[in-house]
XYZ file of C-alpha atoms in Angstrom:
775
model
C 30.424 2.367 12.568
C 27.515 1.770 14.925
C 24.356 0.160 13.657
C 21.018 -0.722 15.205
C 20.732 -3.463 12.593
C 22.562 -4.386 9.413
C 19.698 -2.941 7.383
C 19.768 0.354 9.231
C 23.460 1.140 9.585
C 24.381 4.613 10.768
C 27.915 5.923 10.554
C 29.690 7.432 13.577
C 33.318 8.550 14.020
C 35.677 5.608 14.475
C 38.769 5.292 16.597
C 40.287 3.224 13.797
C 38.899 3.284 10.267
C 40.148 -0.260 9.746
C 37.882 -1.575 12.512
C 34.140 -1.024 12.152
C 31.942 -1.604 15.204
C 28.261 -2.452 15.333
C 25.580 -2.574 17.970
C 22.584 -4.845 17.585
C 19.580 -5.868 19.678
C 19.189 -9.537 20.592
C 15.828 -9.728 18.770
C 17.276 -8.235 15.581
C 20.294 -10.529 15.707
C 18.172 -13.664 15.991
C 15.573 -12.518 13.465
C 18.368 -12.417 10.909
C 20.445 -15.460 11.873
C 18.151 -17.975 13.545
C 15.016 -18.327 11.407
C 14.653 -21.935 10.250
C 12.124 -24.196 8.599
C 8.906 -23.512 6.724
C 7.091 -20.356 5.869
C 3.843 -20.835 7.797
C 1.084 -18.285 7.443
C -1.780 -20.260 8.873
C -3.870 -17.892 10.936
C -2.875 -18.050 14.589
C -4.419 -15.194 16.597
C -1.839 -13.428 18.715
C -2.387 -11.343 21.834
C -2.672 -7.601 21.488
C 0.163 -5.414 22.730
C -1.814 -4.674 25.897
C -2.508 -8.375 26.448
C 1.171 -9.183 25.930
C 2.298 -6.600 28.492
C -0.306 -7.767 30.995
C 0.747 -11.394 30.454
C 4.381 -10.619 31.178
C 3.387 -8.750 34.333
C 1.189 -11.631 35.439
C 4.001 -14.178 35.095
C 6.521 -11.949 36.874
C 4.076 -11.332 39.733
C 3.912 -15.085 40.356
C 7.655 -15.327 40.912
C 9.373 -14.987 44.280
C 11.250 -12.027 45.802
C 14.575 -13.135 44.305
C 13.229 -12.796 40.752
C 14.766 -10.018 38.646
C 12.480 -8.850 35.829
C 13.680 -6.980 32.755
C 17.347 -7.798 33.319
C 19.653 -5.677 31.101
C 22.362 -7.737 29.407
C 25.103 -6.924 26.919
C 28.272 -8.452 25.548
C 30.725 -8.349 22.668
C 31.871 -10.673 19.959
C 34.723 -9.020 18.128
C 33.457 -5.753 16.686
C 29.834 -6.557 17.477
C 28.109 -5.436 20.673
C 24.839 -7.226 21.468
C 22.297 -5.721 23.862
C 18.920 -6.689 25.212
C 16.632 -7.241 28.194
C 15.930 -10.746 29.416
C 12.405 -11.179 30.760
C 13.475 -12.563 34.107
C 16.229 -14.266 36.135
C 15.998 -16.146 39.421
C 19.565 -16.198 40.810
C 19.093 -18.830 43.578
C 17.464 -21.188 41.083
C 19.958 -20.143 38.369
C 17.012 -19.929 35.964
C 16.782 -17.474 33.062
C 13.329 -17.028 31.542
C 12.001 -15.842 28.206
C 8.236 -15.194 28.381
C 6.057 -15.503 25.279
C 2.315 -14.853 25.355
C -0.086 -16.661 23.028
C -3.711 -17.578 22.416
C -5.235 -20.957 21.649
C -3.387 -24.242 21.332
C 0.349 -24.109 21.801
C 0.656 -27.090 19.476
C -0.484 -24.869 16.609
C 2.426 -22.459 17.002
C 4.662 -22.730 13.895
C 7.977 -24.506 14.468
C 9.923 -21.547 13.107
C 8.541 -19.386 15.938
C 9.636 -21.895 18.571
C 13.111 -22.149 17.048
C 13.452 -18.356 17.078
C 12.336 -18.143 20.721
C 14.980 -20.671 21.804
C 17.640 -18.792 19.849
C 16.836 -15.564 21.659
C 16.918 -17.308 25.020
C 20.273 -18.938 24.259
C 21.787 -15.583 23.322
C 20.490 -14.090 26.570
C 21.965 -17.125 28.386
C 25.377 -16.546 26.814
C 25.309 -12.861 27.790
C 24.212 -13.715 31.343
C 26.939 -16.337 31.860
C 29.621 -13.968 30.576
C 28.310 -11.028 32.600
C 27.928 -12.895 35.900
C 30.689 -15.503 35.532
C 28.324 -18.506 35.494
C 29.507 -21.913 34.280
C 25.986 -23.076 33.352
C 22.389 -21.883 33.454
C 18.891 -23.342 33.337
C 16.989 -21.822 30.398
C 13.202 -21.699 30.696
C 10.951 -20.844 27.766
C 7.659 -19.783 29.362
C 4.553 -19.805 27.174
C 1.671 -17.951 28.825
C -1.892 -18.383 27.518
C -3.541 -14.971 27.970
C -7.007 -16.552 27.964
C -6.554 -19.352 30.517
C -3.625 -17.627 32.300
C -1.836 -20.982 32.350
C 1.906 -21.414 31.844
C 3.677 -24.058 29.811
C 7.371 -24.111 30.718
C 10.063 -25.778 28.591
C 13.495 -26.295 30.201
C 16.988 -26.778 28.828
C 20.230 -26.891 30.822
C 23.248 -25.402 29.026
C 26.885 -24.853 29.889
C 28.389 -21.436 29.411
C 30.793 -22.894 26.838
C 27.925 -24.280 24.706
C 26.042 -21.000 24.862
C 29.163 -19.029 23.979
C 29.683 -21.197 20.885
C 26.082 -20.608 19.810
C 26.439 -16.870 20.475
C 29.639 -16.676 18.446
C 28.037 -18.494 15.487
C 25.143 -16.032 15.394
C 27.418 -13.010 15.716
C 29.792 -14.166 12.983
C 26.911 -14.819 10.603
C 25.456 -11.415 11.394
C 28.782 -9.608 11.070
C 29.548 -11.141 7.684
C 26.294 -9.719 6.373
C 26.646 -6.398 8.206
C 30.136 -5.803 6.794
C 28.859 -6.625 3.312
C 25.934 -4.222 3.736
C 28.220 -1.528 5.074
C 30.344 -1.900 1.958
C 27.281 -1.739 -0.252
C 26.064 1.414 1.486
C 29.402 3.162 1.029
C 29.646 2.089 -2.600
C 26.075 3.148 -3.239
C 26.617 6.592 -1.759
C 29.801 7.116 -3.750
C 28.010 6.125 -6.947
C 25.026 8.370 -6.213
C 27.263 11.317 -5.364
C 28.773 10.944 -8.846
C 25.425 10.316 -10.557
C 24.702 12.538 -13.549
C 21.406 13.300 -15.238
C 21.112 10.734 -18.044
C 20.017 13.132 -20.771
C 21.863 16.010 -22.410
C 19.605 18.544 -20.724
C 16.480 18.854 -18.619
C 13.167 19.437 -20.326
C 11.518 22.787 -19.731
C 10.117 22.744 -16.197
C 11.792 19.442 -15.330
C 14.734 21.185 -13.644
C 12.348 23.238 -11.466
C 10.640 20.025 -10.373
C 13.947 18.296 -9.633
C 15.234 21.242 -7.601
C 12.036 21.364 -5.540
C 12.237 17.635 -4.742
C 15.899 17.933 -3.718
C 15.231 20.945 -1.477
C 12.331 19.134 0.212
C 14.610 16.179 0.979
C 17.379 18.460 2.217
C 15.071 20.363 4.561
C 13.041 17.343 5.665
C 9.737 18.676 4.325
C 6.838 17.504 2.219
C 6.149 18.876 -1.252
C 3.112 19.177 -3.520
C 4.165 19.513 -7.155
C 1.745 20.026 -10.011
C 3.537 19.280 -13.267
C 2.048 18.659 -16.708
C 1.921 15.249 -18.307
C 4.804 14.542 -20.654
C 7.336 16.603 -18.705
C 9.168 13.513 -17.424
C 7.964 13.664 -13.822
C 9.235 10.180 -12.981
C 12.898 10.728 -13.777
C 12.574 14.357 -12.656
C 11.703 13.198 -9.137
C 13.743 10.000 -8.812
C 17.016 11.611 -9.916
C 17.101 14.406 -7.301
C 16.055 12.069 -4.495
C 18.833 9.645 -5.395
C 21.249 12.572 -5.358
C 19.985 13.518 -1.885
C 20.716 10.061 -0.415
C 24.452 10.450 0.392
C 24.387 13.973 1.786
C 21.179 13.583 3.795
C 21.678 9.957 4.860
C 18.554 8.510 3.288
C 18.357 4.766 3.827
C 15.547 4.057 1.370
C 13.436 5.592 -1.371
C 9.851 4.414 -1.800
C 8.280 5.162 -5.190
C 4.545 4.619 -4.749
C 2.040 4.333 -7.603
C -1.684 3.956 -8.067
C -1.439 1.687 -11.110
C 0.802 -0.921 -12.710
C 1.733 1.464 -15.536
C 3.285 3.841 -12.998
C 5.507 1.078 -11.640
C 6.735 0.263 -15.140
C 7.679 3.908 -15.783
C 9.545 4.111 -12.475
C 11.489 0.925 -13.146
C 12.490 2.157 -16.607
C 13.667 5.468 -15.163
C 15.733 3.722 -12.495
C 17.251 1.409 -15.093
C 18.274 4.484 -17.083
C 19.830 6.135 -14.032
C 21.541 3.056 -12.577
C 21.775 0.228 -15.135
C 22.172 -3.287 -13.821
C 25.824 -4.145 -13.182
C 25.308 -7.820 -14.029
C 26.166 -10.792 -11.862
C 29.963 -10.542 -11.754
C 30.082 -7.598 -9.386
C 27.644 -6.334 -6.738
C 25.005 -3.863 -7.869
C 25.611 -0.292 -6.715
C 21.852 0.367 -6.467
C 19.279 -2.236 -5.509
C 15.825 -1.620 -6.934
C 12.850 -3.819 -5.983
C 9.374 -4.015 -7.480
C 6.696 -5.088 -4.997
C 3.600 -6.715 -6.467
C 0.292 -7.934 -5.095
C 0.161 -11.367 -3.526
C -2.447 -12.719 -5.960
C -0.253 -11.593 -8.873
C 2.927 -13.262 -7.623
C 1.454 -16.494 -6.211
C 2.608 -19.607 -8.087
C 0.122 -21.952 -6.402
C -3.114 -20.023 -5.756
C -4.907 -23.288 -4.979
C -2.620 -24.040 -2.022
C -2.274 -22.606 1.464
C 0.834 -20.686 2.588
C 2.522 -23.308 4.744
C 4.997 -26.118 4.221
C 2.458 -28.927 4.467
C 0.576 -27.509 1.462
C 2.872 -25.431 -0.755
C 6.309 -26.677 -1.868
C 7.554 -23.082 -2.121
C 6.803 -22.538 1.581
C 8.510 -25.772 2.674
C 11.989 -25.004 4.027
C 11.588 -21.336 3.060
C 13.881 -19.931 5.773
C 16.524 -22.626 5.200
C 16.941 -21.540 1.557
C 16.350 -17.838 2.095
C 20.001 -16.764 2.753
C 21.254 -18.135 -0.582
C 18.295 -16.680 -2.488
C 18.712 -13.316 -0.792
C 22.380 -13.096 -1.768
C 21.671 -14.165 -5.340
C 18.861 -11.644 -5.713
C 20.744 -8.672 -4.297
C 23.664 -9.312 -6.644
C 21.254 -8.689 -9.534
C 20.400 -5.159 -8.440
C 17.358 -4.559 -10.666
C 14.688 -6.760 -9.092
C 11.525 -6.372 -11.101
C 8.725 -8.911 -10.834
C 10.220 -11.253 -13.440
C 13.697 -11.227 -11.859
C 12.401 -11.877 -8.333
C 10.327 -14.772 -9.690
C 13.326 -16.216 -11.523
C 15.566 -16.109 -8.438
C 12.803 -17.412 -6.185
C 12.031 -20.423 -8.357
C 15.748 -21.157 -8.824
C 15.915 -21.581 -5.036
C 12.492 -23.173 -4.569
C 10.949 -20.190 -2.764
C 7.702 -18.264 -2.959
C 8.309 -15.171 -5.171
C 5.900 -12.994 -3.217
C 7.456 -13.598 0.192
C 10.995 -13.431 -1.170
C 10.062 -9.947 -2.405
C 8.781 -9.068 1.058
C 12.112 -10.132 2.585
C 14.155 -8.245 -0.024
C 12.404 -4.974 0.846
C 14.617 -4.821 3.950
C 17.808 -4.729 1.888
C 16.988 -2.713 -1.214
C 17.714 0.982 -1.723
C 14.649 1.791 -3.833
C 11.293 0.042 -3.522
C 8.651 0.559 -6.213
C 5.148 -0.468 -5.245
C 1.523 0.424 -4.746
C 0.232 3.136 -2.393
C -1.038 0.485 0.008
C 2.509 -0.733 0.778
C 3.107 2.456 2.767
C -0.268 4.110 3.437
C -2.612 1.193 4.243
C -3.692 0.116 7.741
C -1.220 -2.787 7.808
C 1.353 -1.282 5.405
C 4.588 -3.296 5.402
C 6.927 -0.484 4.325
C 5.565 1.863 6.982
C 5.949 -0.818 9.675
C 9.535 -1.549 8.631
C 10.345 2.157 8.568
C 9.175 2.534 12.146
C 10.761 -0.691 13.408
C 14.206 0.061 11.938
C 14.009 3.852 12.203
C 14.908 4.241 8.539
C 15.324 7.674 7.018
C 13.156 7.375 3.934
C 12.268 9.580 1.017
C 8.803 8.910 -0.399
C 7.653 9.748 -3.930
C 3.905 9.581 -4.598
C 3.149 9.298 -8.301
C -0.162 10.637 -9.735
C -0.913 11.794 -6.207
C -4.447 12.987 -6.981
C -5.382 9.273 -6.779
C -4.265 9.098 -3.151
C -7.380 10.983 -2.035
C -9.836 8.310 -3.115
C -7.449 5.437 -2.433
C -6.799 6.785 1.065
C -10.531 6.953 1.710
C -10.977 3.330 0.676
C -8.098 2.154 2.876
C -9.809 3.578 5.939
C -13.389 2.627 5.133
C -15.225 -0.603 5.927
C -18.552 -2.267 5.384
C -20.404 -5.313 6.668
C -23.106 -6.935 4.569
C -26.069 -8.676 6.126
C -26.033 -11.321 3.379
C -22.485 -12.250 4.487
C -23.832 -12.782 7.990
C -26.484 -15.092 6.518
C -23.749 -17.132 4.785
C -21.774 -17.404 8.018
C -24.859 -18.493 9.975
C -25.413 -21.333 7.511
C -21.774 -22.510 7.688
C -20.927 -21.863 11.362
C -20.768 -24.506 14.109
C -23.362 -24.611 16.876
C -20.955 -23.010 19.364
C -21.309 -19.690 17.505
C -25.106 -19.793 17.205
C -25.818 -17.556 20.192
C -23.570 -14.700 19.067
C -24.624 -15.032 15.421
C -28.320 -15.026 16.279
C -27.935 -11.995 18.510
C -26.386 -9.982 15.667
C -29.032 -11.332 13.271
C -31.829 -10.062 15.527
C -30.100 -6.707 16.041
C -29.745 -6.347 12.268
C -33.418 -7.111 11.642
C -34.356 -4.493 14.251
C -32.006 -2.022 12.543
C -33.757 -2.595 9.214
C -37.175 -2.060 10.790
C -36.083 1.140 12.494
C -34.288 2.573 9.470
C -36.379 1.670 6.438
C -35.757 2.935 2.932
C -32.877 2.524 0.519
C -30.273 4.671 2.280
C -30.013 6.144 5.748
C -27.260 8.265 7.293
C -26.437 7.114 10.812
C -25.290 9.764 13.266
C -23.515 6.968 15.110
C -23.436 3.190 14.948
C -26.500 1.814 16.807
C -25.450 0.631 20.266
C -27.416 -2.647 20.194
C -26.085 -3.636 16.781
C -22.510 -2.625 17.639
C -22.625 -4.522 20.941
C -23.819 -7.655 19.144
C -21.058 -7.272 16.580
C -18.451 -6.932 19.327
C -19.729 -10.094 21.012
C -19.630 -11.993 17.707
C -16.144 -10.745 16.908
C -14.908 -12.017 20.264
C -16.644 -15.357 19.763
C -15.222 -15.718 16.252
C -11.749 -14.912 17.544
C -11.974 -17.613 20.202
C -13.322 -20.120 17.686
C -10.628 -19.603 15.042
C -8.024 -19.693 17.812
C -9.153 -23.147 18.897
C -10.209 -24.379 15.441
C -7.969 -22.789 12.801
C -9.413 -22.627 9.297
C -7.864 -21.604 5.964
C -7.454 -17.835 5.637
C -9.937 -17.705 2.746
C -12.728 -19.626 4.455
C -16.132 -17.988 4.924
C -15.767 -17.893 8.690
C -12.195 -16.558 8.777
C -12.865 -13.940 6.089
C -15.880 -12.648 7.978
C -13.821 -12.552 11.172
C -11.171 -10.399 9.465
C -13.926 -8.126 8.155
C -15.315 -7.661 11.660
C -11.846 -6.907 13.062
C -11.266 -4.201 10.432
C -14.740 -2.764 11.004
C -14.354 -2.717 14.785
C -10.944 -1.081 14.540
C -12.369 1.777 12.462
C -15.465 1.976 14.665
C -13.193 2.720 17.623
C -11.741 5.712 15.720
C -14.959 7.322 14.496
C -14.756 11.097 14.333
C -15.878 13.963 12.133
C -13.738 12.721 9.238
C -15.919 9.654 8.815
C -19.624 9.059 8.126
C -21.755 5.973 8.742
C -24.738 4.813 6.772
C -27.184 1.986 6.230
C -28.060 1.016 2.666
C -30.734 -1.504 1.732
C -30.736 -4.025 -1.088
C -34.213 -4.594 -2.530
C -35.200 -8.188 -3.219
C -36.984 -9.393 -6.324
C -40.785 -9.235 -5.952
C -40.336 -8.908 -2.222
C -40.041 -12.676 -1.796
C -37.188 -12.452 0.707
C -36.596 -10.206 3.728
C -34.849 -6.909 3.119
C -31.076 -7.073 3.502
C -28.757 -4.146 4.277
C -25.135 -3.056 4.498
C -23.643 -0.994 7.325
C -20.758 1.186 6.148
C -18.057 3.323 7.718
C -16.956 5.739 4.993
C -13.871 7.834 5.342
C -14.440 11.319 3.921
C -11.105 12.896 4.748
C -8.107 10.516 5.116
C -5.903 13.222 6.656
C -5.796 11.838 10.244
C -4.725 8.403 9.003
C -2.180 9.542 6.419
C -0.579 12.236 8.578
C 1.564 9.759 10.622
C 2.827 8.262 7.357
C 4.070 11.641 6.184
C 5.593 12.335 9.600
C 7.536 9.046 9.561
C 9.332 9.929 6.320
C 12.258 12.305 6.056
C 10.522 13.830 3.034
C 7.490 13.068 0.867
C 7.021 14.557 -2.601
C 3.555 14.187 -4.106
C 3.317 15.001 -7.791
C 0.653 14.950 -10.478
C -0.675 16.957 -13.406
C -3.802 17.632 -11.325
C -3.181 18.860 -7.776
C -5.334 21.927 -7.561
C -6.662 23.646 -5.662
C -3.529 22.925 -3.700
C -5.115 23.878 -0.369
C -7.784 21.232 -0.883
C -5.209 18.536 -1.716
C -2.976 19.511 1.208
C -5.746 19.537 3.804
C -7.649 16.450 2.712
C -4.439 14.366 2.660
C -3.150 15.647 6.003
C 0.051 17.331 4.841
C 1.647 19.969 7.104
C 0.241 23.480 6.744
C 3.621 24.798 5.549
C 3.960 22.238 2.744
C 5.368 24.036 -0.328
C 3.381 23.855 -3.556
C 4.825 24.415 -7.000
C 3.031 24.654 -10.323
C 5.643 23.661 -12.886
C 5.470 25.512 -16.193
C 4.589 23.350 -19.162
C 7.136 22.629 -21.906
C 4.241 22.624 -24.350
C 2.672 25.567 -26.175
C -0.908 26.475 -26.932
C -0.381 26.091 -30.677
C 0.361 22.371 -30.151
C -3.132 21.597 -28.885
C -6.499 22.760 -30.141
C -9.018 22.740 -27.291
C -12.600 23.020 -28.506
C -15.738 23.282 -26.360
C -19.053 21.946 -27.678
C -21.212 24.762 -26.375
C -24.556 23.196 -27.313
C -24.097 19.720 -25.836
C -25.353 18.914 -22.344
C -24.195 15.654 -20.796
C -26.207 16.124 -17.597
C -27.930 12.873 -16.736
C -31.358 14.096 -17.787
C -29.995 15.215 -21.192
C -27.871 12.230 -22.148
C -30.364 10.679 -24.528
C -30.580 13.924 -26.465
C -26.778 14.302 -26.510
C -25.965 11.116 -28.418
C -26.395 12.344 -31.990
C -24.697 15.676 -31.362
C -21.699 13.867 -29.891
C -21.501 11.428 -32.789
C -21.608 14.344 -35.238
C -18.692 16.144 -33.524
C -16.567 12.980 -33.465
C -17.336 12.097 -37.086
C -16.588 15.628 -38.307
C -13.234 15.698 -36.512
C -12.298 12.272 -37.889
C -13.259 13.300 -41.414
C -11.203 16.488 -41.089
C -8.091 14.607 -39.901
C -8.187 10.802 -39.882
C -5.978 9.146 -37.268
C -6.090 7.634 -33.793
C -8.475 9.135 -31.216
C -9.666 8.304 -27.720
C -13.211 9.072 -26.594
C -13.896 9.158 -22.838
C -17.256 8.746 -21.085
C -18.380 8.801 -17.481
C -19.728 5.224 -17.435
C -19.777 1.997 -19.405
C -23.508 2.446 -20.044
C -23.070 5.925 -21.545
C -20.100 4.647 -23.572
C -22.164 1.750 -24.971
C -24.972 4.062 -26.070
C -22.619 6.373 -27.957
C -20.720 3.459 -29.569
C -23.983 1.941 -30.804
C -25.117 5.243 -32.313
C -21.688 5.937 -33.873
C -21.423 2.493 -35.477
C -24.939 2.807 -36.860
C -24.117 6.148 -38.481
C -20.453 5.640 -39.440
C -19.768 1.967 -39.982
C -16.699 2.800 -42.068
C -14.772 4.228 -39.096
C -12.896 1.572 -37.043
C -13.879 1.577 -33.369
C -12.820 -0.468 -30.340
C -13.979 -0.132 -26.761
C -13.058 -0.757 -23.169
C -15.156 -3.452 -21.505
C -16.025 -4.069 -17.877
C -13.449 -6.062 -15.931
C -10.838 -5.873 -18.670
C -7.817 -8.074 -17.898
C -4.183 -7.133 -18.566
C -4.071 -9.009 -21.887
C -7.221 -7.280 -23.136
C -5.882 -3.900 -22.035
C -2.647 -4.556 -23.911
C -4.608 -5.477 -27.046
C -6.656 -2.277 -26.735
C -3.502 -0.134 -26.654
C -1.842 -2.062 -29.476
C -4.548 -0.717 -31.820
C -2.909 2.725 -31.498
C -0.163 2.294 -34.089
C 1.747 5.013 -35.931
C -0.161 4.256 -39.152
C -3.430 3.274 -37.469
C -6.808 4.991 -37.713
C -9.935 4.769 -35.604
C -11.511 5.701 -32.299
C -11.025 3.876 -29.016
C -13.854 4.315 -26.530
C -12.878 4.303 -22.851
C -14.148 5.212 -19.394
C -13.026 8.486 -17.847
C -10.885 7.786 -14.799
C -10.216 4.211 -15.931
C -7.151 2.307 -17.108
C -6.718 4.310 -20.329
C -7.331 7.784 -18.917
C -3.944 8.147 -17.225
C -0.556 6.493 -17.023
C -0.427 5.487 -20.709
C 2.000 6.972 -23.235
C 0.919 7.239 -26.908
C 3.199 9.882 -28.448
C 3.176 11.257 -31.970
C 0.752 9.730 -34.448
C -0.237 6.972 -32.053
C -2.797 9.410 -30.613
C -3.742 12.736 -32.213
C -6.903 13.641 -30.355
C -9.423 13.004 -27.598
C -13.138 13.551 -27.011
C -14.138 14.013 -23.377
C -17.823 13.796 -22.549
C -19.098 15.225 -19.222
C -17.045 16.958 -16.538
C -16.166 13.610 -14.992
C -18.023 14.494 -11.810
C -19.127 11.663 -9.507
C -22.788 10.689 -9.626
C -25.165 12.576 -7.374
C -26.429 9.936 -4.948
C -27.086 9.666 -1.208
C -23.530 8.554 -0.419
C -21.878 11.417 -2.299
C -24.372 13.872 -0.887
C -23.519 12.930 2.687
C -19.837 13.342 1.791
C -20.626 16.757 0.315
C -22.324 17.841 3.524
C -19.456 16.618 5.696
C -16.766 18.232 3.507
C -18.744 21.453 3.544
C -18.440 21.374 7.320
C -14.744 20.407 7.339
C -13.291 22.356 4.416
C -16.051 24.511 2.999
C -17.008 24.369 -0.700
C -18.424 20.887 -0.176
C -19.878 20.664 -3.685
C -16.582 21.513 -5.369
C -14.604 19.168 -3.091
C -16.980 16.272 -3.746
C -17.851 16.752 -7.391
C -15.997 19.446 -9.332
C -12.367 18.936 -8.273
C -12.351 15.109 -8.641
C -14.175 15.397 -11.963
C -11.777 17.917 -13.493
C -8.814 15.879 -12.262
C -10.065 13.027 -14.453
C -10.634 15.346 -17.420
C -7.148 16.872 -17.343
C -5.540 13.449 -16.936
C -7.440 12.071 -19.928
C -6.634 15.093 -22.088
C -2.988 14.723 -21.093
C -2.747 11.550 -23.170
C -2.717 13.635 -26.385
C 0.416 15.812 -26.089
C 3.364 13.795 -24.844
C 6.378 15.486 -26.472
C 7.281 18.976 -27.660
C 6.843 17.737 -31.245
C 3.266 16.454 -30.803
C 0.208 18.126 -32.311
C -3.369 17.281 -31.376
C -6.913 18.255 -30.537
C -9.168 17.845 -27.510
C -12.947 18.224 -27.704
C -14.660 19.039 -24.407
C -18.208 17.829 -24.950
C -20.293 19.790 -22.452
C -21.536 23.371 -22.268
C -20.359 23.727 -18.655
C -16.756 24.044 -19.843
C -17.648 27.670 -20.617
C -17.971 28.459 -16.898
C -15.106 30.456 -15.297
C -15.033 28.137 -12.243
C -14.385 25.212 -14.571
C -11.924 27.014 -16.857
C -9.670 27.981 -13.961
C -9.106 24.297 -13.156
C -7.815 23.541 -16.660
C -4.070 23.692 -17.471
C -2.710 27.227 -17.819
C -1.062 26.542 -21.170
C -4.311 25.524 -22.869
C -6.013 28.053 -25.120
C -9.672 27.074 -25.089
C -11.521 27.989 -28.268
């Protein structure tokens, strides 16, 4: 067996099946075996790739004619072949160099980095001595400051025997893990080849979905699958992709969700398919749940380094034992990762990040693969993994993708930074301040579309970003400080500014001040309209990506706006439900247009009260905003105080959300009021008598405002039908998702009231589920 790394093993024919062979790069070997000391995430600016290359060239150019740059080295230790390129070797001086570029003070470089650099250099030294028959060598670790262009050189003299011992230790440690991982991979593939669907039979339509996902993985294509809620999309997509792993050599499966509820469903499905084997024998399938840093952090009041947080102190020293203990568990949800981490005195969040390299299935948020700095995407590229990606409730990826590749800078944040910044930054800060004031004078009003970012303002921002970078390099501050946070914001903004094209719009919005007592302040925004160019490389990096949802139409719109290949198959899975299970009623005389909302309140209350009187039980009522919801609740309670009601509030935490859902009991009665498109409009499961009906006010369309109007105009230019792309399609996606909470099983019965006269229009009706019979 030949492997680029133990986490990316690839089988090849063997001369002897009893003897597996591996090939590994020096950097990969040392990354796994030689990390020591604390986890240290204090911000230390690093050179860009271009600066790093230029720095290496600069150092090599200073050396004499006998200097050999980029020296290829390789050697064996048992079944392991190690390869790499040393930065430079001067034969007459017998000096081998490893060049590392940096910015700022070398004293601020974390110790674990320095230890890793020496380990790499020692491995290169061992390979050099063996390859050229040397008895000793002078090792030189060269640190090159890309700003000052000064070198700091650290020397160590080593015998070939000492280096060979070090090399052998690293190789043996690596091989022990690689052999274990090879065994896990073979056992996993055997288990998945024998995997059977966990239920007696597929639900109607579920088999069609599963077959489409499997075929997409087999052919290396993407897939758009529209499938109704309640069909069992989670297990219907995970099962076929697991089955595809052995035959199509998939290294990993990433199950990506928009919300926490989606992660929970995925983890339950995976537990059903591959139950935990316990701690006595290794798990055949390793499943990891990735969570947000703020959710997993045990000490939010402390910084992520060993001098502040006890769970960062000695992190890499205790990591190997924790890693082995965790992987033996197999099912690594948030609670399990936390338990193992705390047992070994480690940070749960960063243990989870490390475990992602070794798990077969990773369940996490969209941002873990699709964001600008997405970890799973970076690992996929670095290790050349063959991955299958499942995107749950994929209609959400449109808006989430837009937000990932949008940015804004607020003038009030600049004011805060000016008050807190040292004098050395005054010049750059004042220049941007003046440019911003001039921008406000030139572009008055509440909102202004910018054809391009103003050159004077952008130039001042670039100068400030450079100055901030130099300051935080020389004077590191906590990552959450005002200055550092603003610096990160400018970096993100500048990065997107460099990629401006027709898929993005820029605007200036003003914030009025009370009674005009203070100067006008504004926000400059880069708004992504069509995330296709940014998401396309993510789809290309995966062996296959299946995007599924109950609302993925029109499919051409979803395909093009997300950047999927033009030949991406689309399936519309037939529903297992029948029209006689769900009464769909349109209130033909209610208008929920903004101008008519005041007049709609009583009519809405009357419809809801009549339905409740006809059949008491649990209902959900959805509204386009918290304000509209509050008005209807107030009117309903005034007219029908005997009917129990409960409502979603702004900024509802997880405990409050859980309490809201717990009101929907089998014997309960009442109406829960919620926001369309919010936490209770999708991803929740209330089967049977827990929910027997829903009232949906409005078409869910986004508000008409200057920002949405500029998006409409741009989408009209890019895709045509700008109004539908901006307003109608996103709105009806929310409506269908909310209505999908009512019928969850083939035994359910329920009713949905569509409270708006526009539901009579053919253009709206054609976007509703085919199995509905609208009265």
